[in-house]
Tab-separated table of C-alpha atoms and ligand atoms in Angstrom:
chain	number	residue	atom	x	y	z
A	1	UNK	CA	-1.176	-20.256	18.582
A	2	UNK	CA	0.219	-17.115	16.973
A	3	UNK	CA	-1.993	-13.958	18.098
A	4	UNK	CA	-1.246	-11.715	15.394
A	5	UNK	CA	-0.399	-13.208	12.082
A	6	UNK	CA	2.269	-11.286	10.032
A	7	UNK	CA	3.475	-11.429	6.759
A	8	UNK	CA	6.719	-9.620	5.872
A	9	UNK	CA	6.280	-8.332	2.862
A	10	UNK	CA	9.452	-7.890	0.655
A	11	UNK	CA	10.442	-4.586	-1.595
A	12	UNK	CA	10.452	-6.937	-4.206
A	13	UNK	CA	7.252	-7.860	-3.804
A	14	UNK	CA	5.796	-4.305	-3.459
A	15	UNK	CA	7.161	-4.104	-7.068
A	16	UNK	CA	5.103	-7.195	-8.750
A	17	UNK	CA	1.844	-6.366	-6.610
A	18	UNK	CA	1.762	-2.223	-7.673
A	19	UNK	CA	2.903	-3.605	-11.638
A	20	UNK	CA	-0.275	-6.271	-11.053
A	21	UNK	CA	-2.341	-3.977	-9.956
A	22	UNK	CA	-1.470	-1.005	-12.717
A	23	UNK	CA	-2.137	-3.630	-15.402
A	24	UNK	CA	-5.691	-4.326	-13.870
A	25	UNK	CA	-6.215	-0.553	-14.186
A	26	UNK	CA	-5.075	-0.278	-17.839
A	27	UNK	CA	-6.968	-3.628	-18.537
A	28	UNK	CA	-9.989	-1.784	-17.554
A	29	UNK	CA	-9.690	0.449	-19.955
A	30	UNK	CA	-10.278	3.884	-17.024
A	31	UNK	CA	-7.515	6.356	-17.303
A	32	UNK	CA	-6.827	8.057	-14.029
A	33	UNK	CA	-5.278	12.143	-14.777
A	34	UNK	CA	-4.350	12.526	-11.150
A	35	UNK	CA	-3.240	10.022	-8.813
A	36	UNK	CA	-4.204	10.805	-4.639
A	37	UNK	CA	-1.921	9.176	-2.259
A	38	UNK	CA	-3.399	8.348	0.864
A	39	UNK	CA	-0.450	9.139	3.993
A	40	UNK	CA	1.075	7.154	4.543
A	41	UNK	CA	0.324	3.933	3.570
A	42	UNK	CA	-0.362	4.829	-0.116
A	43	UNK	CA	2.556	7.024	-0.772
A	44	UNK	CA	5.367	4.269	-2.202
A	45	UNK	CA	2.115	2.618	-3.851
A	46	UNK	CA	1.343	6.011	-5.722
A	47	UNK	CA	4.525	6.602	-7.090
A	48	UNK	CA	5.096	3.055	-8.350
A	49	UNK	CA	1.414	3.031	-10.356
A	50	UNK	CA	2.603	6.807	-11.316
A	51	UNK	CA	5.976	5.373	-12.804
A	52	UNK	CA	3.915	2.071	-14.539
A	53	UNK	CA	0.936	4.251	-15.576
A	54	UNK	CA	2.896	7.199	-16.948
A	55	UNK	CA	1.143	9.267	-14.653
A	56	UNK	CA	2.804	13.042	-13.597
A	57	UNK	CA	0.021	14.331	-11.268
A	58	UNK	CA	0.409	13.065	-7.631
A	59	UNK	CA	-0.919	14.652	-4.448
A	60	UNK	CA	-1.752	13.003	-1.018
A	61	UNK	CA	-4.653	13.587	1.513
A	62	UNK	CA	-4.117	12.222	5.118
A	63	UNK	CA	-6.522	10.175	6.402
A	64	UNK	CA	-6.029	8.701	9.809
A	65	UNK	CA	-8.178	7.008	13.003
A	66	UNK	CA	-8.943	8.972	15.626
A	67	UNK	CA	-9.891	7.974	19.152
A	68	UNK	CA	-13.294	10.021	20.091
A	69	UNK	CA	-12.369	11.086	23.482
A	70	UNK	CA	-16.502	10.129	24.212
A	71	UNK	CA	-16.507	6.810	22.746
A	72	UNK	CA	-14.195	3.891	22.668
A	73	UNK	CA	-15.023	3.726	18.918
A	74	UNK	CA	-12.436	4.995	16.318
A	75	UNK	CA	-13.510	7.715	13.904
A	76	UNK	CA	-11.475	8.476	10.356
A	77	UNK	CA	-11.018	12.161	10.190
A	78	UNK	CA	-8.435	14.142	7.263
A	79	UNK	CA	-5.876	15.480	9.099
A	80	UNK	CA	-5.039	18.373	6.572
A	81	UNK	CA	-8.144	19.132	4.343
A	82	UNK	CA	-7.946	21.682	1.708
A	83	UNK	CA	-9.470	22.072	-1.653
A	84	UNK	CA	-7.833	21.955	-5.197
A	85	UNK	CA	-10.236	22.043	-8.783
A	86	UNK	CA	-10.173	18.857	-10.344
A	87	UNK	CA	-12.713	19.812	-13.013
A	88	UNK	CA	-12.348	17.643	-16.012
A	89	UNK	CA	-9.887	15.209	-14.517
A	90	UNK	CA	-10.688	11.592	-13.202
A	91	UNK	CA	-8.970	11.100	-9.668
A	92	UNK	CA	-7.305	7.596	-9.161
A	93	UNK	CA	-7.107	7.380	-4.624
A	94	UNK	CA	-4.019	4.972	-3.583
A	95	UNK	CA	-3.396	3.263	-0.552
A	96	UNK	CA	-1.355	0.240	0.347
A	97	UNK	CA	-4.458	-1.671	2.265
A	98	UNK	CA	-8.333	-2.017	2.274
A	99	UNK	CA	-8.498	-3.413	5.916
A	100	UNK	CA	-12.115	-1.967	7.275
A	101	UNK	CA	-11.702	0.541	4.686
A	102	UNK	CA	-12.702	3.350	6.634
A	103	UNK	CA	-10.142	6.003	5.651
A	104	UNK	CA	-10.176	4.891	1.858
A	105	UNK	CA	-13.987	5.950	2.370
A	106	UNK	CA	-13.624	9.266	3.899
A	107	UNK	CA	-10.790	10.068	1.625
A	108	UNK	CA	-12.791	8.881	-1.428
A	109	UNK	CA	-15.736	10.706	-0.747
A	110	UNK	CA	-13.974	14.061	0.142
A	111	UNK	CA	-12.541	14.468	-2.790
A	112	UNK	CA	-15.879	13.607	-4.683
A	113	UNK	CA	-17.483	16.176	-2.837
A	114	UNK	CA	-15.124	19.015	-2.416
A	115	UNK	CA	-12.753	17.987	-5.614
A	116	UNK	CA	-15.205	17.914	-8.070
A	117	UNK	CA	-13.564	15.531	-10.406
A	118	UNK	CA	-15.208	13.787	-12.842
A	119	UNK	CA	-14.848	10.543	-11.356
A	120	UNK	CA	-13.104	9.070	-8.169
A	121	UNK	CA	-11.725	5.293	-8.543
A	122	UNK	CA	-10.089	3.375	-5.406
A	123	UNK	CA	-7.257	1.506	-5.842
A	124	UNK	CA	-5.263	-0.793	-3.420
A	125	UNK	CA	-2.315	-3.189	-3.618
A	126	UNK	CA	-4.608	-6.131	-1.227
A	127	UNK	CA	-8.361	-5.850	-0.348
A	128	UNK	CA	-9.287	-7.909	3.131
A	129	UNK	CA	-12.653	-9.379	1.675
A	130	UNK	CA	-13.933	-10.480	5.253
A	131	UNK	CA	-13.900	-7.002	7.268
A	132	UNK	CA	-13.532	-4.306	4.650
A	133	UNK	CA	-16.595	-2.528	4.253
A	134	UNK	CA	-16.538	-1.738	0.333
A	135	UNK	CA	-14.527	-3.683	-2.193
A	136	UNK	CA	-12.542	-0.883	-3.857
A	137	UNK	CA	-12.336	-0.544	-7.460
A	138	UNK	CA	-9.087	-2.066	-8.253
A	139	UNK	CA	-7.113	-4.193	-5.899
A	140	UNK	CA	-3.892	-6.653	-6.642
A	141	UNK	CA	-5.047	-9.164	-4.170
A	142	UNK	CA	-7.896	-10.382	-2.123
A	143	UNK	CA	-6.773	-11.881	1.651
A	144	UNK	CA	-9.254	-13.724	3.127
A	145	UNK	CA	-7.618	-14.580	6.453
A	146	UNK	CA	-7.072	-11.422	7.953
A	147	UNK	CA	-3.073	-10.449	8.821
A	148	UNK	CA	-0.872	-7.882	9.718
A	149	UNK	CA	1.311	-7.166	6.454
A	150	UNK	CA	4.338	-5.771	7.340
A	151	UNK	CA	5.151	-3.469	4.307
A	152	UNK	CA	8.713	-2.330	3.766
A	153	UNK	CA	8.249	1.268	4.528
A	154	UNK	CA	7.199	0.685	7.889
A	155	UNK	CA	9.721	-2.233	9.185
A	156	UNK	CA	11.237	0.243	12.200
A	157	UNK	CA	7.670	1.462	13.382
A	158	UNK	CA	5.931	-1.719	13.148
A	159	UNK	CA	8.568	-3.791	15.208
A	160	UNK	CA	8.741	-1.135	17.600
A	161	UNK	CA	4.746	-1.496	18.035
A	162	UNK	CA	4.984	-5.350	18.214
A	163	UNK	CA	7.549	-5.454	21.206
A	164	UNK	CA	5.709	-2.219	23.063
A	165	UNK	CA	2.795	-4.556	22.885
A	166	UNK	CA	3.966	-7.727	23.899
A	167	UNK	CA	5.654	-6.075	26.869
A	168	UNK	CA	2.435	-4.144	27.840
A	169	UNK	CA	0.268	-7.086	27.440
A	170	UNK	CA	1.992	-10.349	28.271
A	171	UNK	CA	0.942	-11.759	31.201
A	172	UNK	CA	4.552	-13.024	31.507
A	173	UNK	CA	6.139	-9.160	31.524
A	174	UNK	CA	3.761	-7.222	33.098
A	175	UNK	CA	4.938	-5.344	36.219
A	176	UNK	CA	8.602	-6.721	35.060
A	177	UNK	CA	11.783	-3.628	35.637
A	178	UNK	CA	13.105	-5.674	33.427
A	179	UNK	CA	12.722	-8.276	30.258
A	180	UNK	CA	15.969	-10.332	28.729
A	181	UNK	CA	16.369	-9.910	24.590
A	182	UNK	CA	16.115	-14.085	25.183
A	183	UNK	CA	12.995	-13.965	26.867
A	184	UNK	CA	11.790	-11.699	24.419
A	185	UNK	CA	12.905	-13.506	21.590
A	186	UNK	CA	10.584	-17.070	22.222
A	187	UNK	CA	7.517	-14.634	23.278
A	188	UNK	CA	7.459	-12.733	19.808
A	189	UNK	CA	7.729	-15.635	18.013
A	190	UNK	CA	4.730	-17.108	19.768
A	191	UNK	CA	2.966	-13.889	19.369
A	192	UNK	CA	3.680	-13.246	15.630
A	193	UNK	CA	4.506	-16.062	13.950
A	194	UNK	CA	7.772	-14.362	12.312
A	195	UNK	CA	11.496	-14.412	13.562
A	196	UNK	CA	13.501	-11.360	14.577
A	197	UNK	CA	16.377	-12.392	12.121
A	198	UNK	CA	13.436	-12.185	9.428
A	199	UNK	CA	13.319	-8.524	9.981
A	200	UNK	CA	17.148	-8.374	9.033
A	201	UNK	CA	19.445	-5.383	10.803
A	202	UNK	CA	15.563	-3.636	11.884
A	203	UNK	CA	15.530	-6.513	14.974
A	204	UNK	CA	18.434	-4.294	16.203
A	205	UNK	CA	17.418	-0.620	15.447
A	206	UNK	CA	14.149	-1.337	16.954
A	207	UNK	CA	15.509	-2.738	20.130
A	208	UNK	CA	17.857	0.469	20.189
A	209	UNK	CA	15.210	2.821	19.721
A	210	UNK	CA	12.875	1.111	22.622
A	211	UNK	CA	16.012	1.562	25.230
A	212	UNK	CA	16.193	5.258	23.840
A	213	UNK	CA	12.638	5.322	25.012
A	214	UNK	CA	12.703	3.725	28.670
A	215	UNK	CA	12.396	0.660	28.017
A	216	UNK	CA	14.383	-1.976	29.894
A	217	UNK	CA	15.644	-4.235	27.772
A	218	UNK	CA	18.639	-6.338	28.734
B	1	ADE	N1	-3.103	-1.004	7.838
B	1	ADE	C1	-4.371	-1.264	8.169
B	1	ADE	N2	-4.592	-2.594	8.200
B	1	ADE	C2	-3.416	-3.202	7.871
B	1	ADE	C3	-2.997	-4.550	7.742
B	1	ADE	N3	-3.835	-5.568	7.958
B	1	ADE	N4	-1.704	-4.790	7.390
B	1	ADE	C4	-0.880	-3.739	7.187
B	1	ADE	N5	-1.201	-2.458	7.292
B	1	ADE	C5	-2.469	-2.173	7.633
């Protein structure tokens, strides 16, 4: 049984979804003046809808989780707050995902309240229906099941992740000096679902960058 389901998701595919999902927009008949990237996810979504809506106005807000020292809970918090006027304009906010949707939120609503714009609309290339706490106001495509996708822009940091944790929490490596690339291999598999060869010449980078960082990978 895999433990994390992932989907590699293709540059290719980035392409149809963000076209999908600017045609839904148009459809609707709401024209956004200003498009807000949410970092970092949103930022290649942004510029494609920019490019497909005709759209010359992007800016980003970060949004990220943040571990409350206090609680185990996870708090979203904007990392670089500041104001701009957006009296008069309606504010399309971007971002790749609506997993719980927690950062969408916080992002969404300070803008509303400190941006002033005439209207704020959400948009987001998939929408995870089961744990997402709002349904945003445009989305490409609904997942029901919920999955890791593995978006293009983050191939190097995600695979990096995926091995730290299997090596971390694998009953099979813990309090290992060292872990073989074949032993590896089967256990990500089992964890993930994917191959490394899916992940094309990353597989290699990411092992290089782990050794860079201590780990012992032979
Ligand atoms: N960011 C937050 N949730 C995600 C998911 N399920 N897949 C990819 N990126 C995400």
């Amino acid at each position: 049984m895999v433990k994390v389901p992932v989907k590699i998701v293709s540059w290719d595919e980035i392409v149809e979804w963000t076209r999908g999902l600017s045609q839904k927009i148009k459809d609707s008949g709401w024209t956004p003046d200003v498009v807000v990237a949410v970092a970092r996810g949103g930022y290649v979504p942004a510029r494609l809808l920019c490019d497909f809506l005709d759209i010359t106005d992007l800016l980003s807000v970060q949004s990220q989780h943040w571990t409350e020292a206090a609680r185990a809970a996870e708090k979203a918090i904007l990392k670089y707050p500041y104001k701009v006027d957006m009296e008069g304009k309606n504010v399309l906010v971007v971002d790749d995902i609506v997993d719980t949707g927690e950062t969408l939120l916080l992002a969404r609503d300070y803008i509303r309240r400190e941006w002033r714009p005439v209207e704020v609309k959400v948009a987001a290339l998939q929408w995870i229906s089961q744990v997402a706490k709002f349904e945003p106001d445009y989305y490409y495509l609904e997942v029901r099941d919920w999955t890791w996708f593995q978006y293009p822009w983050t191939r190097l940091e995600d695979l990096q992740q995926f091995i730290a944790r299997i090596l971390r929490e694998d009953e099979r490596f813990k309090d290992r000096d060292e872990v073989s690339l074949a032993e590896l291999v089967d256990v990500f598999v089992e964890w993930y679902g994917v191959k490394p060869e899916d992940f094309g010449d990353y597989w290699e980078l990411a092992i290089s960058r782990l050794r860079e960082k201590g780990y012992r990978l032979k």
